[in-house]
């Protein structure tokens, strides 16, 4: 039962290793020097990445002060927010490395402890695991496709703009994927190719940090959902037909598994709550401004870039809210599973034990945005509503010259 989890982790690790990290890193026994040595590749990339962020922030500040084009500012803001979001996500994975390791070890132990009691039980467990892992794999592939389109469009956008300008004016005007403030002339032919590659690599690095964290989050949620589904099945089958008592050892085993699952959710809350908070706060702004750019930008290549980015932003926050909702509902179904069992055939002592489990399950396991808001589908609808309000306000305020 551990193999599907390990396979999904290897997909997450692919993104992390490109960044110079490892999702299995323990993070609790290294000195600062050892940490710097083991993550030197990531640190070097991180410094270069933030040099680009500083140039973009400088340009946005100057643009606001000097009153530059409103469209140019809105063009940069979603990209800049996305880069800052990627910092929160990438650093959180590294900062909470020991909790990542603790979750992985705990989940592997829980999966290894799943022993089928009969052939029907074995088929049920394999069906549930295959079903949810298949869904997770499809999500991985679809997200990778969207990200790939987004990166390609942002890379090719400046090239098509230069070709379009050359066709109209017969002059070559160099363009870069992003606007930034630099202490040198970035359009100098000796520097331009390196700047183009650096900016495209910056977008790739930010995307890897976001996707690596997102995929790890989706993997954790998927296997918690699998565990809760199997736990609910076992709870429902705890009392056999015609029996007047339950197996106390089996009940103890299921209760301990339930406690470990709740601890796994608490570990996830520790790892992801800060990045989820920033994600929730910025999603409305990113969706709003990106949608605004799609509606007002005239260049078809830039529209395609922003449209791909808009789809990615909406799908990302939806999946966070969807999985948060799934965990909440799965944890509450433990009480329903007990209620659907043959509890009424047991004695008073057993019924009291069942009542304690049902009462505890009424308080669901939840993921939050650092305790400020619960992450579920209601939150997603609220984010979209806020984004639409901001979008309508921007459209009202925008008056093209």
mmCIF file of C-alpha atoms in Angstrom, residues 240-384:
data_model
loop_
_atom_site.group_PDB
_atom_site.id
_atom_site.type_symbol
_atom_site.label_atom_id
_atom_site.label_comp_id
_atom_site.label_asym_id
_atom_site.label_seq_id
_atom_site.Cartn_x
_atom_site.Cartn_y
_atom_site.Cartn_z
ATOM 1 C CA UNK A 240 -20.714 -8.056 12.449
ATOM 2 C CA UNK A 241 -24.290 -9.008 11.696
ATOM 3 C CA UNK A 242 -25.683 -11.165 14.483
ATOM 4 C CA UNK A 243 -22.978 -10.110 16.948
ATOM 5 C CA UNK A 244 -23.844 -8.459 20.265
ATOM 6 C CA UNK A 245 -20.384 -6.917 20.820
ATOM 7 C CA UNK A 246 -17.498 -5.400 18.904
ATOM 8 C CA UNK A 247 -13.891 -6.495 18.769
ATOM 9 C CA UNK A 248 -12.195 -4.252 21.371
ATOM 10 C CA UNK A 249 -8.720 -4.755 19.919
ATOM 11 C CA UNK A 250 -9.957 -3.859 16.449
ATOM 12 C CA UNK A 251 -11.746 -0.779 17.821
ATOM 13 C CA UNK A 252 -8.576 0.333 19.615
ATOM 14 C CA UNK A 253 -6.595 -0.065 16.392
ATOM 15 C CA UNK A 254 -9.118 2.055 14.448
ATOM 16 C CA UNK A 255 -9.197 4.762 17.132
ATOM 17 C CA UNK A 256 -5.386 4.979 17.088
ATOM 18 C CA UNK A 257 -5.466 5.240 13.306
ATOM 19 C CA UNK A 258 -8.064 8.018 13.599
ATOM 20 C CA UNK A 259 -5.824 9.910 16.053
ATOM 21 C CA UNK A 260 -2.837 9.584 13.711
ATOM 22 C CA UNK A 261 -4.901 10.889 10.801
ATOM 23 C CA UNK A 262 -5.957 13.935 12.829
ATOM 24 C CA UNK A 263 -2.295 14.493 13.700
ATOM 25 C CA UNK A 264 -1.422 14.348 9.989
ATOM 26 C CA UNK A 265 -3.943 17.115 9.300
ATOM 27 C CA UNK A 266 -2.408 19.175 12.124
ATOM 28 C CA UNK A 267 1.048 18.695 10.562
ATOM 29 C CA UNK A 268 -0.332 19.870 7.210
ATOM 30 C CA UNK A 269 -1.790 22.915 8.930
ATOM 31 C CA UNK A 270 1.661 23.743 10.304
ATOM 32 C CA UNK A 271 3.366 23.327 6.919
ATOM 33 C CA UNK A 272 0.897 25.049 4.622
ATOM 34 C CA UNK A 273 -1.154 27.538 6.661
ATOM 35 C CA UNK A 274 1.133 30.548 5.995
ATOM 36 C CA UNK A 275 1.388 29.975 2.245
ATOM 37 C CA UNK A 276 -2.363 29.257 2.070
ATOM 38 C CA UNK A 277 -3.030 32.592 3.799
ATOM 39 C CA UNK A 278 -0.970 34.529 1.247
ATOM 40 C CA UNK A 279 -2.500 32.455 -1.560
ATOM 41 C CA UNK A 280 -6.028 33.270 -0.391
ATOM 42 C CA UNK A 281 -5.249 36.971 0.083
ATOM 43 C CA UNK A 282 -3.663 37.396 -3.355
ATOM 44 C CA UNK A 283 -5.830 35.094 -5.465
ATOM 45 C CA UNK A 284 -8.614 37.660 -5.828
ATOM 46 C CA UNK A 285 -6.119 40.329 -6.910
ATOM 47 C CA UNK A 286 -4.327 38.025 -9.377
ATOM 48 C CA UNK A 287 -7.589 36.752 -10.914
ATOM 49 C CA UNK A 288 -9.022 40.269 -11.103
ATOM 50 C CA UNK A 289 -6.008 41.985 -12.711
ATOM 51 C CA UNK A 290 -5.215 39.072 -15.021
ATOM 52 C CA UNK A 291 -8.835 38.988 -16.190
ATOM 53 C CA UNK A 292 -8.665 42.752 -16.689
ATOM 54 C CA UNK A 293 -5.532 42.389 -18.830
ATOM 55 C CA UNK A 294 -7.220 39.696 -20.932
ATOM 56 C CA UNK A 295 -10.151 42.038 -21.593
ATOM 57 C CA UNK A 296 -8.192 45.201 -22.484
ATOM 58 C CA UNK A 297 -4.827 44.114 -23.951
ATOM 59 C CA UNK A 298 -4.959 44.295 -27.740
ATOM 60 C CA UNK A 299 -1.953 42.117 -28.559
ATOM 61 C CA UNK A 300 -3.283 38.612 -29.188
ATOM 62 C CA UNK A 301 -0.061 36.936 -27.996
ATOM 63 C CA UNK A 302 -0.167 38.716 -24.634
ATOM 64 C CA UNK A 303 -3.871 37.876 -24.317
ATOM 65 C CA UNK A 304 -2.971 34.189 -24.730
ATOM 66 C CA UNK A 305 -0.287 34.473 -22.049
ATOM 67 C CA UNK A 306 -2.592 36.141 -19.553
ATOM 68 C CA UNK A 307 -5.440 33.754 -20.365
ATOM 69 C CA UNK A 308 -3.237 30.737 -19.568
ATOM 70 C CA UNK A 309 -2.096 32.454 -16.369
ATOM 71 C CA UNK A 310 -5.718 33.228 -15.434
ATOM 72 C CA UNK A 311 -6.767 29.588 -15.913
ATOM 73 C CA UNK A 312 -3.833 28.408 -13.804
ATOM 74 C CA UNK A 313 -4.667 30.872 -10.996
ATOM 75 C CA UNK A 314 -8.342 29.869 -10.853
ATOM 76 C CA UNK A 315 -7.618 26.134 -11.029
ATOM 77 C CA UNK A 316 -4.909 26.385 -8.352
ATOM 78 C CA UNK A 317 -7.049 28.124 -5.721
ATOM 79 C CA UNK A 318 -10.024 25.878 -6.601
ATOM 80 C CA UNK A 319 -7.955 22.736 -5.954
ATOM 81 C CA UNK A 320 -6.762 24.094 -2.607
ATOM 82 C CA UNK A 321 -10.341 24.805 -1.546
ATOM 83 C CA UNK A 322 -11.609 21.512 -3.014
ATOM 84 C CA UNK A 323 -9.092 19.397 -1.104
ATOM 85 C CA UNK A 324 -9.668 21.402 2.078
ATOM 86 C CA UNK A 325 -13.389 20.699 1.708
ATOM 87 C CA UNK A 326 -12.731 17.002 1.036
ATOM 88 C CA UNK A 327 -10.673 16.618 4.226
ATOM 89 C CA UNK A 328 -13.373 18.337 6.269
ATOM 90 C CA UNK A 329 -16.161 16.125 4.908
ATOM 91 C CA UNK A 330 -14.104 12.912 5.094
ATOM 92 C CA UNK A 331 -13.286 13.488 8.767
ATOM 93 C CA UNK A 332 -16.948 14.125 9.607
ATOM 94 C CA UNK A 333 -18.006 10.904 7.868
ATOM 95 C CA UNK A 334 -16.339 8.880 10.640
ATOM 96 C CA UNK A 335 -19.401 9.528 12.823
ATOM 97 C CA UNK A 336 -21.734 8.571 9.960
ATOM 98 C CA UNK A 337 -19.822 5.311 9.497
ATOM 99 C CA UNK A 338 -20.323 4.399 13.163
ATOM 100 C CA UNK A 339 -24.017 5.320 12.920
ATOM 101 C CA UNK A 340 -24.435 3.120 9.822
ATOM 102 C CA UNK A 341 -22.902 0.121 11.597
ATOM 103 C CA UNK A 342 -24.835 -2.407 13.669
ATOM 104 C CA UNK A 343 -24.151 -0.441 16.882
ATOM 105 C CA UNK A 344 -27.723 -1.022 18.111
ATOM 106 C CA UNK A 345 -26.952 -4.732 18.582
ATOM 107 C CA UNK A 346 -24.131 -4.076 21.063
ATOM 108 C CA UNK A 347 -24.226 -3.549 24.791
ATOM 109 C CA UNK A 348 -24.313 -0.282 26.737
ATOM 110 C CA UNK A 349 -20.523 -0.140 27.259
ATOM 111 C CA UNK A 350 -19.827 -0.467 23.539
ATOM 112 C CA UNK A 351 -22.446 2.149 22.700
ATOM 113 C CA UNK A 352 -20.746 4.639 25.026
ATOM 114 C CA UNK A 353 -17.480 4.105 23.177
ATOM 115 C CA UNK A 354 -19.222 4.660 19.847
ATOM 116 C CA UNK A 355 -20.856 7.827 21.191
ATOM 117 C CA UNK A 356 -17.436 9.262 22.110
ATOM 118 C CA UNK A 357 -16.168 8.624 18.550
ATOM 119 C CA UNK A 358 -19.298 10.166 16.998
ATOM 120 C CA UNK A 359 -19.025 13.218 19.248
ATOM 121 C CA UNK A 360 -15.357 13.736 18.340
ATOM 122 C CA UNK A 361 -16.085 13.429 14.624
ATOM 123 C CA UNK A 362 -18.564 16.312 14.830
ATOM 124 C CA UNK A 363 -15.524 18.600 15.097
ATOM 125 C CA UNK A 364 -14.049 18.222 11.605
ATOM 126 C CA UNK A 365 -10.379 18.254 10.688
ATOM 127 C CA UNK A 366 -9.826 21.519 8.843
ATOM 128 C CA UNK A 367 -7.105 23.353 6.983
ATOM 129 C CA UNK A 368 -7.077 27.110 7.475
ATOM 130 C CA UNK A 369 -5.396 30.242 6.170
ATOM 131 C CA UNK A 370 -3.258 30.612 9.311
ATOM 132 C CA UNK A 371 -6.406 30.393 11.437
ATOM 133 C CA UNK A 372 -8.130 33.367 9.764
ATOM 134 C CA UNK A 373 -10.396 31.406 7.417
ATOM 135 C CA UNK A 374 -11.283 27.789 6.715
ATOM 136 C CA UNK A 375 -10.243 26.476 3.310
ATOM 137 C CA UNK A 376 -13.270 24.948 1.601
ATOM 138 C CA UNK A 377 -15.523 25.500 -1.405
ATOM 139 C CA UNK A 378 -17.342 28.351 0.350
ATOM 140 C CA UNK A 379 -13.995 30.151 0.535
ATOM 141 C CA UNK A 380 -13.496 29.589 -3.198
ATOM 142 C CA UNK A 381 -16.860 31.167 -4.021
ATOM 143 C CA UNK A 382 -15.971 34.107 -1.761
ATOM 144 C CA UNK A 383 -12.622 34.590 -3.558
ATOM 145 C CA UNK A 384 -14.308 34.576 -6.975
#
